[in-house]
Amino acid sequence: MSSSDPAARRVPGVGGEFAPLTGPRISGTIRGASVFPDFDGRRSLDGARPAAEEPPDPRVEAREAGYAAGFAAGKAASAAELAGAAAGFATAVEEVAQFRSRLVARYEQELLELALGVARKVVQRELAEHPERWLTMIREAVLGALDRETIRIRVGSVLHRYLVDELPRLRAMLEDVKELDLVEDVALDETGCVVESRYGELDLGVDGQMGAIRAALTGGDT
């Protein structure tokens, strides 16, 4: 091959001859053809074939199912335990409320008995120091009766002795009473006093008065 052939050139220091790669000329630059067309950046990736999906592993599925079942069981157990704790708390609150009610009722009863005991002593001392108050109490009871024509007064032994001595004075205080009967009743307390009329009776004794006070304070429960 002649050296003047433009299709071949000799490279200094390198033996042999070679023909340069030729390709389309773009803007005065020769662009070589791609040696590895599979890696050509101009190749579209739209036509790439997707990799085939692998079938699920039964062991993985079984493990996940076990986890799910265990979680559900634990959740149910926690809910049951919480419900049991709530029920136990409600029961405890109810028991405390009942205990408090019993305690209040007990101390209320004890306070009532204490108050009635004090009142009984005060009334007994007052009547012992001022027995003339019996006359006033009997007069008020008779005036409150619907029928005052016939009155019977049942009293204890101690009070009977006092009223026998004061009977004239008592009759003068009961002008509307046509028939007055004073009777000693051994079944009554020493200072017991019951005023009877045709339509009923009224207990004026200390025990009777305390019973009336108790009934008023407890709504009739004795």
Coordinates of C-alpha atoms in Angstrom, one line a residue:
M1 CA 0.0 0.0 0.0
S2 CA 1.5 3.4 -1.0
S3 CA 2.2 6.0 1.6
S4 CA 0.4 8.5 -0.4
D5 CA -2.8 6.6 0.0
P6 CA -5.1 8.8 2.0
A7 CA -7.0 5.8 3.3
A8 CA -4.0 4.6 5.3
R9 CA -1.6 6.3 7.6
R10 CA 1.4 5.1 9.6
V11 CA 1.6 5.9 13.2
P12 CA 5.2 6.6 14.3
G13 CA 6.7 4.0 16.6
V14 CA 4.0 1.5 15.8
G15 CA 4.4 -1.1 13.2
G16 CA 1.8 -2.0 10.6
E17 CA -1.0 -0.1 9.2
F18 CA -4.6 0.4 10.4
A19 CA -7.7 1.9 9.0
P20 CA -9.4 4.4 11.4
L21 CA -13.0 3.7 12.5
T22 CA -15.4 5.6 10.4
G23 CA -18.9 6.6 11.3
P24 CA -21.3 9.4 10.7
R25 CA -19.8 12.9 10.8
I26 CA -21.6 15.2 13.2
S27 CA -20.6 18.9 13.3
G28 CA -17.2 18.0 11.8
T29 CA -16.5 15.2 14.3
I30 CA -16.4 11.6 13.4
R31 CA -18.5 9.6 15.8
G32 CA -17.6 6.0 16.1
A33 CA -20.1 3.2 16.1
S34 CA -20.8 1.5 19.4
V35 CA -18.8 -1.5 20.1
F36 CA -21.2 -2.7 22.8
P37 CA -24.6 -2.1 21.5
D38 CA -26.3 -3.7 24.6
F39 CA -24.9 -0.9 26.8
D40 CA -25.7 1.9 24.4
G41 CA -27.3 4.7 26.4
R42 CA -29.6 5.5 23.5
R43 CA -31.4 2.2 23.9
S44 CA -34.9 2.6 25.3
L45 CA -35.6 0.8 28.6
D46 CA -39.3 0.7 28.0
G47 CA -39.1 -2.6 26.4
A48 CA -37.2 -4.3 29.3
R49 CA -38.9 -7.5 30.4
P50 CA -39.8 -7.6 34.2
A51 CA -38.3 -10.3 36.3
A52 CA -40.6 -13.1 37.2
E53 CA -42.1 -12.9 40.8
E54 CA -41.0 -15.6 43.2
P55 CA -43.8 -17.7 44.8
P56 CA -44.4 -16.9 48.6
D57 CA -42.5 -19.0 51.1
P58 CA -44.9 -21.2 53.1
R59 CA -42.7 -21.0 56.1
V60 CA -42.8 -17.2 56.1
E61 CA -46.5 -17.2 55.7
A62 CA -46.9 -19.7 58.6
R63 CA -44.6 -17.6 60.8
E64 CA -46.6 -14.4 60.0
A65 CA -49.9 -16.1 60.6
G66 CA -48.5 -17.3 64.0
Y67 CA -47.5 -13.8 64.9
A68 CA -50.9 -12.5 64.0
A69 CA -52.7 -15.2 65.9
G70 CA -50.5 -14.6 69.0
F71 CA -51.1 -10.9 68.8
A72 CA -54.8 -11.4 68.6
A73 CA -54.8 -13.8 71.5
G74 CA -52.7 -11.4 73.6
K75 CA -55.0 -8.5 72.8
A76 CA -58.0 -10.6 73.8
A77 CA -56.4 -11.7 77.0
S78 CA -55.4 -8.1 77.9
A79 CA -59.0 -6.9 77.2
A80 CA -60.4 -9.7 79.4
E81 CA -57.9 -8.9 82.2
L82 CA -58.8 -5.2 82.0
A83 CA -62.5 -6.0 82.1
G84 CA -61.9 -8.2 85.2
A85 CA -59.9 -5.5 86.9
A86 CA -62.7 -2.9 86.1
A87 CA -65.3 -5.2 87.6
G88 CA -63.2 -5.8 90.7
F89 CA -62.7 -2.1 91.1
A90 CA -66.5 -1.5 90.8
T91 CA -67.2 -4.2 93.4
A92 CA -64.6 -2.7 95.8
V93 CA -66.1 0.8 95.4
E94 CA -69.6 -0.6 96.1
E95 CA -68.3 -2.5 99.2
V96 CA -66.7 0.7 100.5
A97 CA -69.9 2.6 99.9
Q98 CA -71.9 0.0 101.8
F99 CA -69.4 -0.1 104.7
R100 CA -69.6 3.7 104.9
S101 CA -73.4 3.6 105.0
R102 CA -73.3 1.0 107.7
L103 CA -70.7 3.0 109.6
V104 CA -72.7 6.2 109.3
A105 CA -75.9 4.4 110.4
R106 CA -74.2 2.9 113.3
Y107 CA -72.7 6.1 114.6
E108 CA -75.9 8.0 113.9
Q109 CA -77.8 5.4 116.1
E110 CA -75.2 5.7 118.8
L111 CA -75.4 9.5 118.7
L112 CA -79.2 9.3 118.8
E113 CA -79.0 7.0 121.9
L114 CA -76.6 9.3 123.5
A115 CA -78.7 12.4 122.9
L116 CA -81.9 10.6 124.1
G117 CA -80.1 9.5 127.2
V118 CA -79.0 13.0 128.0
A119 CA -82.5 14.4 127.3
R120 CA -84.0 11.7 129.6
K121 CA -81.8 12.7 132.5
V122 CA -82.5 16.4 131.9
V123 CA -86.3 15.8 131.9
Q124 CA -86.2 13.5 134.9
R125 CA -84.2 16.0 136.9
E126 CA -86.4 18.9 135.8
L127 CA -89.6 17.0 136.9
A128 CA -88.0 15.9 140.1
E129 CA -87.1 19.5 141.0
H130 CA -90.3 20.9 139.7
P131 CA -93.1 18.3 140.0
E132 CA -95.7 21.0 139.5
R133 CA -94.9 20.8 135.8
W134 CA -96.9 17.5 135.8
L135 CA -100.0 19.5 136.4
T136 CA -99.4 21.8 133.4
M137 CA -98.5 18.8 131.1
I138 CA -101.7 17.0 132.1
R139 CA -103.8 20.1 131.6
E140 CA -102.4 20.6 128.1
A141 CA -103.0 16.9 127.2
V142 CA -106.7 17.1 128.4
L143 CA -107.3 20.4 126.5
G144 CA -106.1 18.6 123.3
A145 CA -108.5 15.7 123.7
L146 CA -111.7 15.7 121.5
D147 CA -113.8 14.5 124.4
R148 CA -113.0 16.1 127.8
E149 CA -116.1 15.0 129.7
T150 CA -114.5 11.8 131.0
I151 CA -110.8 11.7 131.6
R152 CA -108.8 8.9 133.2
I153 CA -105.2 9.4 134.3
R154 CA -103.0 6.3 134.9
V155 CA -99.7 7.1 136.7
G156 CA -96.8 5.3 138.3
S157 CA -96.4 4.9 142.1
V158 CA -94.2 8.0 142.7
L159 CA -96.2 10.3 140.6
H160 CA -99.5 8.9 142.0
R161 CA -98.5 10.0 145.5
Y162 CA -97.8 13.5 144.3
L163 CA -101.0 13.9 142.3
V164 CA -103.2 12.6 145.1
D165 CA -102.0 15.5 147.2
E166 CA -102.5 17.9 144.3
L167 CA -105.8 16.5 143.1
P168 CA -107.9 19.5 144.2
R169 CA -105.6 21.9 142.3
L170 CA -105.7 19.6 139.3
R171 CA -109.5 19.5 139.3
A172 CA -109.6 23.3 139.4
M173 CA -107.3 23.4 136.3
L174 CA -109.7 21.0 134.4
E175 CA -113.0 22.9 134.5
D176 CA -114.4 21.2 131.4
V177 CA -113.9 17.7 132.8
K178 CA -117.0 16.3 134.4
E179 CA -115.5 13.0 135.5
L180 CA -111.8 12.7 136.5
D181 CA -110.4 9.4 137.5
L182 CA -106.8 9.1 138.9
V183 CA -105.5 5.5 138.9
E184 CA -102.2 4.1 140.1
D185 CA -100.8 1.7 137.4
V186 CA -98.0 -0.6 138.7
A187 CA -97.2 -1.6 135.1
L188 CA -96.0 2.0 134.4
D189 CA -92.6 3.5 135.4
E190 CA -92.5 5.4 138.7
T191 CA -93.1 8.7 136.8
G192 CA -95.2 7.2 134.0
C193 CA -98.3 9.0 133.0
V194 CA -101.0 8.2 130.5
V195 CA -104.0 10.4 129.9
E196 CA -107.0 8.5 128.5
S197 CA -110.2 9.9 126.9
R198 CA -113.1 8.3 125.0
Y199 CA -111.2 8.7 121.7
G200 CA -107.7 7.6 122.6
E201 CA -104.8 8.1 125.0
L202 CA -101.6 10.1 125.3
D203 CA -98.4 9.0 127.0
L204 CA -96.9 11.9 129.0
G205 CA -94.3 9.8 130.9
V206 CA -90.6 10.3 130.3
D207 CA -90.3 7.1 128.4
G208 CA -93.2 8.0 126.2
Q209 CA -91.8 11.4 125.5
M210 CA -88.4 9.9 124.6
G211 CA -90.1 7.4 122.3
A212 CA -91.9 10.3 120.6
I213 CA -88.7 12.1 120.1
R214 CA -87.0 9.0 118.8
A215 CA -89.8 8.4 116.3
A216 CA -89.6 12.0 115.1
L217 CA -85.9 11.8 114.6
T218 CA -85.8 8.4 112.9
G219 CA -89.0 8.6 110.8
G220 CA -90.9 6.2 113.0
D221 CA -88.1 3.5 113.2
T222 CA -87.4 2.5 116.8

